[in-house]
Structures are given as structure tokens and as C-alpha cells.
Amino acid sequence: MKTITLTVNQQKYTLEISEDIRLIDLLRDNIGLTGTKEGCSEGECGACSVIMNGDIVASCLVLAFQADNSEIITIEGMANLDGSLHPIQKAYLEEGAVQCGFCLPGMVLATKALLDANPKPTRAEIREGLSGNLCRCTGYSKMVDAVEKVVKNSLPRGTEYEA
Amino acid sequence: MALENVIKAQTLEQSLGLLAEQPDATMVIAGGTDLITKLREKRVTPQLLIDISDLPELNYITETNGEIQIGAATIFAEIARNPLIRQGAPGLQVAARGVGSPQIRNRGTIGGNICNGSPAADTVPPLLAMDATVVFQSREATREVALASIHLDKGQIDIRPGEILTQIKFKPLSSHQGLGYCKLGLRRALAISIISISIYVEVDMAQKCTSIRVASGSLGRFPQREYEVENIINGNPLTETVIQAATEFFGQQLQARLVGRPPVELHYKPEAIKSVFKTALTEAMSVAGIY
């Protein structure tokens, strides 16, 4: 067993873990945050995506001990403390970009990571930012619309933005 | 063997020391994007795993003494945005930008890409085209060898017990030199390369090719130089005729090389290579100043 300390959604956790578990196992099983989904177990679908030290990563491809002293944001950390939704979540709902919902946690976090790094992306840049997240339901275009909407809403009135 | 212990390394020296104690039962992990799947499938069974991903001694991109040096644990995302790489080896930057997905690029490393030994490794063809040298360190010694010499077989490189790949280095492009890259995959992201080509070219004032290196991925057991294709172009003006001759030759050579391979390779790759090759060469030429 190994003891590690990490921050998840701004809360510090010190945990005793098995050497071979992955970050996704730690989040879902040890902490109980089941919003992060396991889709393929080999980093090919993006369903398990979380933000680690500011970067979007596949939590099925990080061993838990590697996340010692790291800062993690999961989907549970996106909504506000009073339960109101993050603008990204609102936009996805408003644009009809949600069907079964399984890819959504990873997709929303990938969106956040994209916009944190690039606040005014073009449509092509949006697609590239979400290119690690597969969706079997929607065909992606409403998701791109949702991200465009987030950007438009975030800009001061009258700002030029052509996605 | 079950995984008994894991440790986040503090220094390279510590890592090499631990690796030297029981080299057969110890492995290092950096990004883990290849290794974690292997671990879970029990294709590798180390007792001790050393995390080298955060070591400053392995995370850098520098340019000194007319050489670009890349720490082996540098992630693809860093290579994809680094200005030294954009200037000195643009084809390598294009390759790094196309690896996997943003998630993979934020963890996977150039050292891991080399050591995993896949015939489809995205960064190896550009590094071969740049005539890169790799550095292996063990507790006892340091070994510098040409990247072109380390591939033994599919999935197998010449890395000795107790060694860690620590650095990749090459001479950056100067004027009249270019580096191009083209990858063909089933889709534009999260795609293993079906064919990849990287070409280094040097031209003179009359637009004659004075030096060329062509490296391929997914056309053999490991990424390799295509010397016979190079010979058709080297020393000749880069005209439509010469390029077409090289392209046709490459297609025919592949036809011979892929005899016995599944139909998708035997019938598809000798045709598909033509546009991949031309795209990589056109890009190399435009970097070198020919349009």
C-alpha cells in the first residue's frame, strides 16, 4: 500500500492506495466521485478525462501514485457550490448537445481545458480541442455550437468573434 | 511477478541507482500511455515501478552549440508548441501535434514513443530524417548512438538492462533546409498511423537537391530510412519529373516489400504512399524555400 495526497475539486485528500490502481479507480472507488466514466480503459475514447494540473488527461492512463501532490478537477467540480451549473454545462444543455450523457463529463472538462488555454477558439480549434473525446450519439456539431455559445456569452458586448 | 512497490523519483541518479539493483524486475514509467495498458494486460510484470515523468533532468527543450536537445520525458504537447522545434524541426512539431489526442499529448513522452518501439511511432520518422542521436544512461555509463541504429525488431529497441533513454538530439535546420511530415490514419485524431513519411531536404540556389533523407513509419517492422528512394532525388533538381520518378519507384518498391502481407497492406499502401510521400516532400521543399 502507498499513501498519497492530492487535491480533487479543491478538496485535499490523503489516501492509502494499492500500487497498481489508476487515477480513475481512485476517483470513482476510493473517493466515490463516479461522474468520471470508464469507456475503453486504454485512453482511446476520452470518457475518463479529468483536468490534472491544468491539463486534460485520460484518468485511465495515469497510475494513482503518479497523481501524488497533483490538483485534479472532475465533472463534479464544474458546478458551483450552490448547485448552479457552469456556463459550459448550461450551453451544452441549451444547444441540445446531450443525448445519453456518457461522454459528457469528459467532453465538458475537455471544453474547460480548451477555453482556459484558448478563450476565443475557431471552430476548427474547438474540434481539435475536443478531438480526444468520442461521442456515439450526437455527431458532435451541437457540441461545437455549444462551445461557440460559451465563447460568445463570455465576451464583452460588441466584441468581434468569428468562430 | 506482482507490482510490489512504486516510487516517484526525485532525481535521475536515484532512478538509475534503483534500476541497477534489480534491472529485470524494475521498470520506469513516464507518461504511461503505452505502459499502463501493457501492465493491465500483464504483458510486462515489474515488481518495482519508478515514475520519472516529473524529473527536471528529463524535461527540457534547449538549443546549445548548434544542437537541439530534448529531454526524453518531454511530453508531446510541449514539443507541439515549442518555438525552438517550430524553427529547428517543423516536421517534428507537425508529428507531435498529430499524436493521439490532447489527453495523450499531455502525458505521452518522446522517449516513450521511441522506447515502445512501435513501427507506427509518430515522432521517429522525423527524428530519423533529422539524423538524431539518442542518449542512454545507466548507473555506470552513458551511451550515445544514432537513432537509426537502435531498432532491433517490432516493439524492440536496443536498450540495455539498467538503462534509461535520457535525451534526443539533432542539428536544427538552417537556411535552404526543410523538414516535412505527413501521416495517414483512419481519422484525423486518435489514429494509429497507417503510413507516415518524414523528409529532410537541402537545396542549393538553383533548387537542386544537395541532400535528402526520407524516413517512413508503418512500412516495415520499425520506422526506417528509405535509402533507394533518396538516391533517385539526391543530386538532382527537384522537378516534377524527378519527384514523379521517385514516387513511382517508392510505390513499386513497396509492392515488392509487402508481398505476403495482408491485402489491405499489399494493395492499399503501394498506392497510398504516393500522396503521403508527395505531401511530405512538398512541405519539406516549402520550408527550404521552394514552392
Short mmCIF file of C-alpha atoms in Angstrom, two decimals, chain A residues 1-2 19-20 22 25 38 41-46 49-50 52 54-58 60-63 65-69 106 110 128-134, chain B residues 3-8 29-34 36-37 39-41 49-54 75 81 97 100-107 187 189-192:
data_model
loop_
_atom_site.label_atom_id
_atom_site.label_comp_id
_atom_site.label_asym_id
_atom_site.label_seq_id
_atom_site.Cartn_x
_atom_site.Cartn_y
_atom_site.Cartn_z
CA MET A 1 0.00 0.00 0.00
CA LYS A 2 1.08 3.57 -0.62
CA GLU A 19 0.24 0.35 -6.02
CA ASP A 20 -1.43 -0.73 -9.24
CA ARG A 22 -5.27 4.09 -11.74
CA ASP A 25 -10.09 3.94 -9.78
CA GLU A 38 -14.66 4.39 -17.89
CA SER A 41 -9.73 1.57 -20.43
CA GLU A 42 -6.96 2.41 -22.90
CA GLY A 43 -7.09 6.15 -23.47
CA GLU A 44 -8.84 5.92 -26.83
CA CYS A 45 -12.26 7.42 -26.05
CA GLY A 46 -11.82 10.31 -23.60
CA SER A 49 -10.95 12.66 -18.98
CA VAL A 50 -10.13 14.85 -15.98
CA MET A 52 -4.75 17.33 -13.90
CA GLY A 54 -4.41 22.35 -15.62
CA ASP A 55 -4.16 19.85 -18.48
CA ILE A 56 -6.79 17.46 -19.84
CA VAL A 57 -5.68 13.84 -19.37
CA ALA A 58 -7.15 10.34 -19.55
CA CYS A 60 -7.39 5.56 -17.09
CA LEU A 61 -3.82 6.22 -18.22
CA VAL A 62 -2.47 7.78 -15.02
CA LEU A 63 -1.45 5.46 -12.22
CA PHE A 65 0.60 7.11 -7.31
CA GLN A 66 1.66 9.36 -10.19
CA ALA A 67 -1.06 11.81 -9.10
CA ASP A 68 0.58 12.36 -5.69
CA ASN A 69 0.68 16.12 -4.98
CA GLY A 106 -15.06 14.15 -20.32
CA ALA A 110 -12.08 18.99 -22.30
CA GLU A 128 -9.26 19.85 -32.21
CA GLY A 129 -9.70 20.60 -28.51
CA LEU A 130 -12.48 18.01 -28.33
CA SER A 131 -10.77 15.55 -30.68
CA GLY A 132 -9.87 13.22 -27.82
CA ASN A 133 -13.48 12.75 -26.77
CA LEU A 134 -15.63 10.33 -28.74
CA LEU B 3 3.71 -4.96 -8.66
CA GLU B 4 5.03 -4.63 -5.13
CA ASN B 5 6.36 -1.13 -4.98
CA VAL B 6 6.05 2.18 -6.80
CA ILE B 7 8.12 5.28 -6.31
CA LYS B 8 8.08 8.80 -7.69
CA ILE B 29 7.19 4.89 -16.25
CA ALA B 30 6.88 8.34 -17.76
CA GLY B 31 3.58 9.23 -19.48
CA GLY B 32 2.31 5.67 -19.17
CA THR B 33 0.13 5.94 -22.27
CA ASP B 34 1.60 2.72 -23.69
CA ILE B 36 -0.28 1.21 -18.38
CA THR B 37 -2.20 -0.82 -20.95
CA LEU B 39 0.72 -3.54 -17.26
CA ARG B 40 -3.01 -4.22 -17.08
CA GLU B 41 -2.75 -6.90 -19.76
CA LEU B 49 7.88 0.88 -10.98
CA ILE B 50 9.79 4.19 -10.95
CA ASP B 51 7.91 7.30 -12.08
CA ILE B 52 10.39 9.51 -13.97
CA SER B 53 7.79 11.78 -15.58
CA ASP B 54 8.45 14.84 -13.41
CA ILE B 75 5.57 15.48 -23.43
CA ARG B 81 4.02 24.23 -29.06
CA ARG B 97 0.68 17.64 -32.86
CA GLY B 100 -3.30 10.53 -30.32
CA SER B 101 -5.36 13.27 -28.73
CA PRO B 102 -4.92 16.27 -26.42
CA GLN B 103 -5.21 13.86 -23.47
CA ILE B 104 -2.47 11.59 -24.82
CA ARG B 105 -0.26 14.53 -25.78
CA ASN B 106 -0.45 15.91 -22.23
CA ARG B 107 1.07 12.74 -20.80
CA ARG B 187 -9.25 9.53 -38.96
CA ALA B 189 -7.25 12.20 -34.32
CA LEU B 190 -6.90 9.16 -32.06
CA ALA B 191 -5.43 7.38 -35.07
CA ILE B 192 -2.53 4.97 -35.36
#
